[in-house]
């Protein structure tokens, strides 16, 4: 017999861990999660899981395979490694290991994918189509509705230069939004190519990379600040209503005008003739091929060319796309909010080459799951199943074996059910059933067991106070929601209720 | 229009994040996950998700509701807070916040539950029955098969002193193991009560708490070191084969004999008469009530009284139980390993009172998911569904619109499918289909489209080399796995294959 840890650490949960010692018994702890983190329970959790299941099903339908990478990556691999700083933790959650190296919680799902592809290059298919749905962590200042842990749903195709792959991504995004419950007129997918703005920047001789980024960032703000705002951000800078000042890109009026004119162009032909540049030409050709691929699908009307789309500043280098909702979303104070996109992506080339001397082209899409969920809830588009059990009340402990017999019958039919396991009387049991949103309780005492009968009381889970101050007799009087049936009809009667 | 973050940080994924800059392009990164963390893909991931789905279904059947707490807790709440140390991170992954407080990744699912119950005390049902399946993190030395991130599946009932709740936990554990594929003779659930050994320790006047812990730890090692080993650990200490020395509890021979005699007792009556003590009496009474509850179920034969069970040293204070496998498990070198338990739990009382001035009694069970999975794989007990898509090969790009038409037909029937999206010819496409374990490829060219036919080639995913060196003509010759049918029969023919 060899002494070895098989799944090792897991086993530790079963060993003795003096976790709860050393606590000062007088001082009570704060019962909050850390700021920026939340608990999920009941309907809120069911809604989210329902959405995840739908998205996963659709990703599978499109031929993607699931990957699960760990929460942690070597910090260097995350990419947000800042060598000047003592702790590479600005924006990420980083830990120093015993050997002084750093590991970090993943910041997105793309860096882990690049790392995985590099490591498994010889064993995976080419192209490699993977999806991952998982949490990511951002060590940023939390605020109302701004979390430090949230869920992303990503699909990527690695190793293909074929522009039909980009079309597939747009189709996937549109199809997934449909599948999750959005009507075709409730969203739009904006499509562009980073080569267009890069070509224009080249023609306008904006060569300094910091200035280029400021230009991209300015265009990216079109939705929020409008054309005039973008113009200010491209030139002298902009002050918002609160007095906050954003530094401008310091372009000349001519340069700014050219860019504003570009972002208002409506067709690829217009751009091609207005901006004579090799990059622009390539970009337009690529987009025409993407549009061909989209044309073959039924999503053509939802996908529109929009030159103002920018997305990840230093990340994408080909076709890019972004899904936006066409309806207004409100916050908890019933105020309309600027909602931003629910998903998007594009083509990127340099991720895998950071690890391996191969240059794999990739295209991917990311769906903001919590954000999409928020919008769907407002549209009342996600139904939740009631997973609450049938509750067998304990009217008299001497009938425990009878109650357990009923329980076995229910559970053998895979019906969610339980015997009340608290220490209180009937009133509390009914209150408990209400709080659990139980579809029904089973109320059996001497009368029932003597006559081989079962009493079932249907509960209206919307009426959370049904049990308040009701005696058992009063309960039984509300005949319309209560039935007494033969014991052998238990399963049939319960199945009618669930 | 109000500018507000709705689901805030989620949106950041769609903004520009300069994540991949600042990398030295010459130095290639290591493509490994950090040590102690693993990627999961393909069958391995499917098996794990399959098992999680089964466990969740069974937990719901027993009337538990799902809770999801965040990855992070305030470090003090984790419980493993060591005030003497500068960084409270021994064993846990802890982060210092900007305000100098500490947060930690959860170490188990019980501390977050206690925190949640305290915070939501007035809104939740009483008793509160929740389950959670999620990852926990241990900042411990990783080793072969010893991970620093792994999955636990926990069920707890909070707020009930009713010993039927403990019986329910044993039944749940047995039922879940059955439901996951174990036969009744492939596992055993050992049941005891911490009050028994506490009563004996009291009678033996072992009053020093450190010595008590050493005694408990010695008994806990019975499986590994045998009766003689336990006796050594209770007295002078023990040296193992490698020469490692474990300090003993320094008991007298009489005390050690009494304890060894205790752990070999087979019945509650025997213990009650051999150890005259109030705690022992209470413990025996409690266990008899638990056994009553188990008696009502069909799991009675799998649950046996075993006084040597100890579990969490300073955690449990009533009935405790532990599931062990009755068959031998082997490691990857085909050596039998000491496998330890696949789950267990017990009654604990002081967790919630750390937060709130209420003393809630609780009982719970935890299943070691990765460990159980490992055992089930050895028994060949988990089947995996093939989620790979049907692949439409691109024989000639001029038929792209025809390929897309076929794709639409398949996807409209929710059949997982794709058009090959790489850049290579047919041989590579077939090789790709093999690597993906695709159930079939669709091979259509001029012949097919002219005659309104479809050629479908069934792939044997066990034969990963089907495509090697085959020309299309050779492919077509292997008639037994390839059919050509009318275009309108596409869906019917494909459905036969999946």
Coordinates of N, CA, C and O in Angstrom, one line a residue, chain B residues 392-468:
Chain B
X392 N -18.9 20.6 -41.8 CA -19.1 20.8 -43.3 C -17.8 21.2 -43.9 O -17.3 22.2 -43.6
X393 N -17.2 20.3 -44.7 CA -15.9 20.6 -45.3 C -16.1 21.5 -46.5 O -17.2 21.5 -47.2
X394 N -15.1 22.3 -46.8 CA -15.1 23.3 -47.9 C -14.3 22.7 -49.0 O -13.1 22.8 -49.1
X395 N -15.0 22.0 -49.9 CA -14.4 21.3 -51.1 C -14.0 22.3 -52.1 O -13.0 22.2 -52.9
X396 N -14.9 23.3 -52.3 CA -14.7 24.3 -53.3 C -15.4 25.6 -52.8 O -16.5 25.6 -52.5
X397 N -14.6 26.7 -52.8 CA -15.1 27.9 -52.2 C -16.3 28.5 -53.0 O -17.0 29.3 -52.5
X398 N -16.4 28.1 -54.3 CA -17.5 28.6 -55.0 C -18.9 28.1 -54.6 O -19.9 28.7 -54.9
X399 N -18.8 27.1 -53.7 CA -20.1 26.5 -53.2 C -20.4 27.0 -51.7 O -21.2 26.5 -51.0
X400 N -19.6 28.1 -51.3 CA -19.8 28.6 -50.0 C -21.3 28.8 -49.6 O -21.7 28.4 -48.5
X401 N -22.0 29.4 -50.5 CA -23.4 29.7 -50.1 C -24.2 28.4 -49.9 O -25.1 28.4 -49.1
X402 N -23.9 27.4 -50.7 CA -24.5 26.1 -50.5 C -24.1 25.5 -49.1 O -25.0 24.9 -48.4
X403 N -22.9 25.6 -48.8 CA -22.4 25.1 -47.5 C -23.2 25.8 -46.4 O -23.6 25.2 -45.4
X404 N -23.3 27.1 -46.5 CA -24.0 27.9 -45.5 C -25.5 27.5 -45.4 O -26.1 27.5 -44.3
X405 N -26.0 27.2 -46.5 CA -27.4 26.7 -46.5 C -27.6 25.4 -45.7 O -28.5 25.3 -44.8
X406 N -26.7 24.5 -45.9 CA -26.7 23.3 -45.1 C -26.5 23.6 -43.6 O -27.2 23.0 -42.8
X407 N -25.6 24.5 -43.4 CA -25.3 24.8 -42.0 C -26.5 25.4 -41.3 O -26.9 25.0 -40.2
X408 N -27.3 26.3 -42.0 CA -28.5 26.8 -41.4 C -29.5 25.7 -41.1 O -30.1 25.8 -40.1
X409 N -29.6 24.8 -42.0 CA -30.6 23.7 -41.8 C -30.2 22.9 -40.5 O -31.1 22.6 -39.7
X410 N -28.9 22.6 -40.4 CA -28.5 21.9 -39.2 C -28.7 22.7 -37.9 O -29.3 22.2 -36.9
X411 N -28.3 23.9 -37.9 CA -28.4 24.7 -36.7 C -29.8 25.0 -36.3 O -30.2 25.2 -35.2
X412 N -30.7 25.2 -37.4 CA -32.1 25.4 -37.1 C -32.7 24.3 -36.3 O -33.7 24.4 -35.6
X413 N -32.1 23.1 -36.5 CA -32.6 21.9 -35.7 C -31.8 21.7 -34.4 O -31.8 20.6 -33.9
X414 N -31.0 22.8 -34.1 CA -30.2 22.7 -32.9 C -29.1 21.6 -32.9 O -28.7 21.0 -31.9
X415 N -28.7 21.3 -34.1 CA -27.6 20.3 -34.3 C -26.3 21.0 -34.3 O -26.1 22.0 -35.0
X416 N -25.4 20.6 -33.4 CA -24.1 21.2 -33.3 C -23.3 21.0 -34.6 O -23.1 19.9 -35.1
X417 N -22.9 22.1 -35.2 CA -22.4 22.0 -36.6 C -21.6 23.3 -36.9 O -21.8 24.3 -36.3
X418 N -20.7 23.1 -37.9 CA -19.9 24.3 -38.3 C -19.4 24.0 -39.8 O -19.3 22.9 -40.2
X419 N -19.0 25.1 -40.4 CA -18.3 25.0 -41.7 C -16.8 25.1 -41.3 O -16.5 25.9 -40.4
X420 N -16.0 24.3 -41.9 CA -14.5 24.5 -41.6 C -14.1 25.9 -41.9 O -14.3 26.4 -42.9
X421 N -13.4 26.5 -40.9 CA -13.1 27.9 -41.0 C -11.6 28.2 -41.1 O -11.2 29.3 -40.9
X422 N -10.8 27.1 -41.3 CA -9.4 27.3 -41.4 C -9.0 27.7 -42.9 O -9.9 28.1 -43.7
X423 N -7.8 27.6 -43.2 CA -7.3 28.1 -44.5 C -6.8 26.9 -45.4 O -6.2 27.2 -46.4
X424 N -7.0 25.7 -44.9 CA -6.3 24.6 -45.6 C -7.2 23.7 -46.5 O -8.5 23.8 -46.4
X425 N -6.6 22.7 -47.2 CA -7.3 21.9 -48.1 C -8.0 20.7 -47.4 O -8.0 20.6 -46.2
X426 N -8.6 19.8 -48.2 CA -9.4 18.7 -47.7 C -8.7 17.8 -46.7 O -9.3 17.5 -45.6
X427 N -7.4 17.4 -47.0 CA -6.8 16.5 -46.1 C -6.7 17.1 -44.7 O -6.9 16.5 -43.7
X428 N -6.3 18.4 -44.6 CA -6.2 19.1 -43.3 C -7.6 19.2 -42.7 O -7.7 19.1 -41.5
X429 N -8.6 19.4 -43.5 CA -9.9 19.5 -42.9 C -10.3 18.2 -42.3 O -11.0 18.1 -41.2
X430 N -10.0 17.0 -42.9 CA -10.4 15.7 -42.4 C -9.5 15.5 -41.1 O -10.1 14.9 -40.1
X431 N -8.3 15.9 -41.1 CA -7.5 15.7 -39.9 C -8.0 16.6 -38.8 O -8.1 16.1 -37.6
X432 N -8.5 17.8 -39.1 CA -9.1 18.6 -38.2 C -10.4 18.0 -37.6 O -10.6 17.9 -36.4
X433 N -11.2 17.4 -38.4 CA -12.4 16.7 -38.0 C -12.1 15.5 -37.0 O -12.8 15.3 -36.0
X434 N -11.0 14.8 -37.3 CA -10.5 13.8 -36.4 C -10.2 14.3 -35.1 O -10.6 13.8 -34.0
X435 N -9.3 15.4 -35.1 CA -8.9 16.0 -33.8 C -10.1 16.5 -33.0 O -10.0 16.5 -31.8
X436 N -11.1 16.9 -33.7 CA -12.3 17.4 -32.9 C -13.2 16.3 -32.5 O -14.2 16.5 -31.8
X437 N -12.9 15.0 -32.9 CA -13.8 13.9 -32.6 C -15.2 14.2 -33.1 O -16.2 13.8 -32.5
X438 N -15.2 14.8 -34.3 CA -16.5 15.0 -34.9 C -17.2 13.7 -35.3 O -16.6 12.8 -35.7
X439 N -18.5 13.6 -35.0 CA -19.2 12.4 -35.3 C -19.3 12.2 -36.9 O -19.4 11.0 -37.3
X440 N -19.3 13.2 -37.6 CA -19.4 13.1 -39.1 C -18.9 14.3 -39.8 O -18.9 15.4 -39.2
X441 N -18.5 14.2 -41.1 CA -18.3 15.4 -41.9 C -19.2 15.3 -43.1 O -19.7 14.2 -43.5
X442 N -19.5 16.5 -43.6 CA -20.3 16.5 -44.8 C -19.4 16.9 -46.0 O -18.7 17.9 -45.9
X443 N -19.4 16.1 -47.0 CA -18.5 16.3 -48.1 C -19.3 16.5 -49.4 O -19.8 15.6 -50.0
X444 N -19.4 17.8 -49.8 CA -20.2 18.0 -51.0 C -19.4 18.9 -52.0 O -18.8 19.9 -51.6
X445 N -19.5 18.5 -53.2 CA -18.8 19.2 -54.3 C -19.8 19.3 -55.5 O -21.0 19.2 -55.3
X446 N -19.2 19.5 -56.6 CA -20.0 19.7 -57.8 C -21.1 18.6 -58.0 O -22.2 18.8 -58.3
X447 N -20.6 17.3 -57.9 CA -21.5 16.2 -58.1 C -22.7 16.3 -57.3 O -23.9 16.1 -57.7
X448 N -22.5 16.5 -56.0 CA -23.6 16.6 -55.0 C -24.6 17.7 -55.4 O -25.8 17.5 -55.5
X449 N -24.0 18.9 -55.5 CA -24.9 20.1 -55.6 C -25.7 20.0 -57.0 O -26.8 20.5 -57.0
X450 N -25.0 19.5 -58.0 CA -25.7 19.4 -59.3 C -26.9 18.4 -59.2 O -28.0 18.6 -59.8
X451 N -26.8 17.4 -58.4 CA -27.8 16.4 -58.3 C -28.7 16.5 -57.0 O -29.4 15.5 -56.7
X452 N -28.5 17.6 -56.3 CA -29.3 17.7 -55.1 C -29.1 16.6 -54.1 O -30.0 16.1 -53.5
X453 N -27.8 16.2 -54.0 CA -27.4 15.2 -53.0 C -26.5 15.7 -51.9 O -26.0 16.8 -52.1
X454 N -26.4 14.9 -50.9 CA -25.4 15.2 -49.8 C -24.6 14.0 -49.5 O -25.2 12.9 -49.4
X455 N -23.3 14.1 -49.4 CA -22.5 13.0 -49.0 C -22.1 13.2 -47.5 O -21.5 14.3 -47.1
X456 N -22.4 12.2 -46.7 CA -22.0 12.3 -45.3 C -21.1 11.1 -44.9 O -21.3 10.0 -45.3
X457 N -20.0 11.5 -44.3 CA -19.0 10.5 -43.9 C -19.0 10.4 -42.4 O -18.7 11.3 -41.7
X458 N -19.3 9.2 -41.9 CA -19.3 9.0 -40.5 C -17.9 8.8 -40.0 O -17.1 8.0 -40.7
X459 N -17.5 9.4 -39.0 CA -16.2 9.3 -38.4 C -16.2 8.4 -37.2 O -17.1 8.6 -36.3
X460 N -15.3 7.5 -37.0 CA -15.1 6.8 -35.8 C -14.2 7.6 -34.9 O -13.0 7.6 -35.2
X461 N -14.7 8.2 -33.9 CA -13.8 9.0 -33.1 C -12.7 8.2 -32.4 O -11.8 8.8 -31.8
X462 N -12.9 6.9 -32.3 CA -11.8 6.1 -31.8 C -10.6 5.9 -32.7 O -9.5 5.6 -32.3
X463 N -10.9 6.1 -34.0 CA -9.9 5.9 -35.0 C -9.4 7.3 -35.4 O -9.9 7.9 -36.3
X464 N -8.4 7.8 -34.6 CA -8.1 9.2 -34.8 C -7.3 9.5 -36.1 O -7.0 10.6 -36.4
X465 N -7.0 8.4 -36.8 CA -6.1 8.6 -37.9 C -6.8 8.3 -39.3 O -6.1 8.1 -40.3
X466 N -8.1 8.3 -39.2 CA -8.8 7.9 -40.5 C -8.4 8.7 -41.7 O -8.4 8.2 -42.8
X467 N -8.0 9.9 -41.5 CA -7.8 10.8 -42.7 C -6.4 10.7 -43.2 O -6.2 11.2 -44.3
X468 N -5.6 10.1 -42.5 CA -4.2 10.1 -42.8 C -3.9 9.6 -44.3 O -4.3 8.5 -44.6

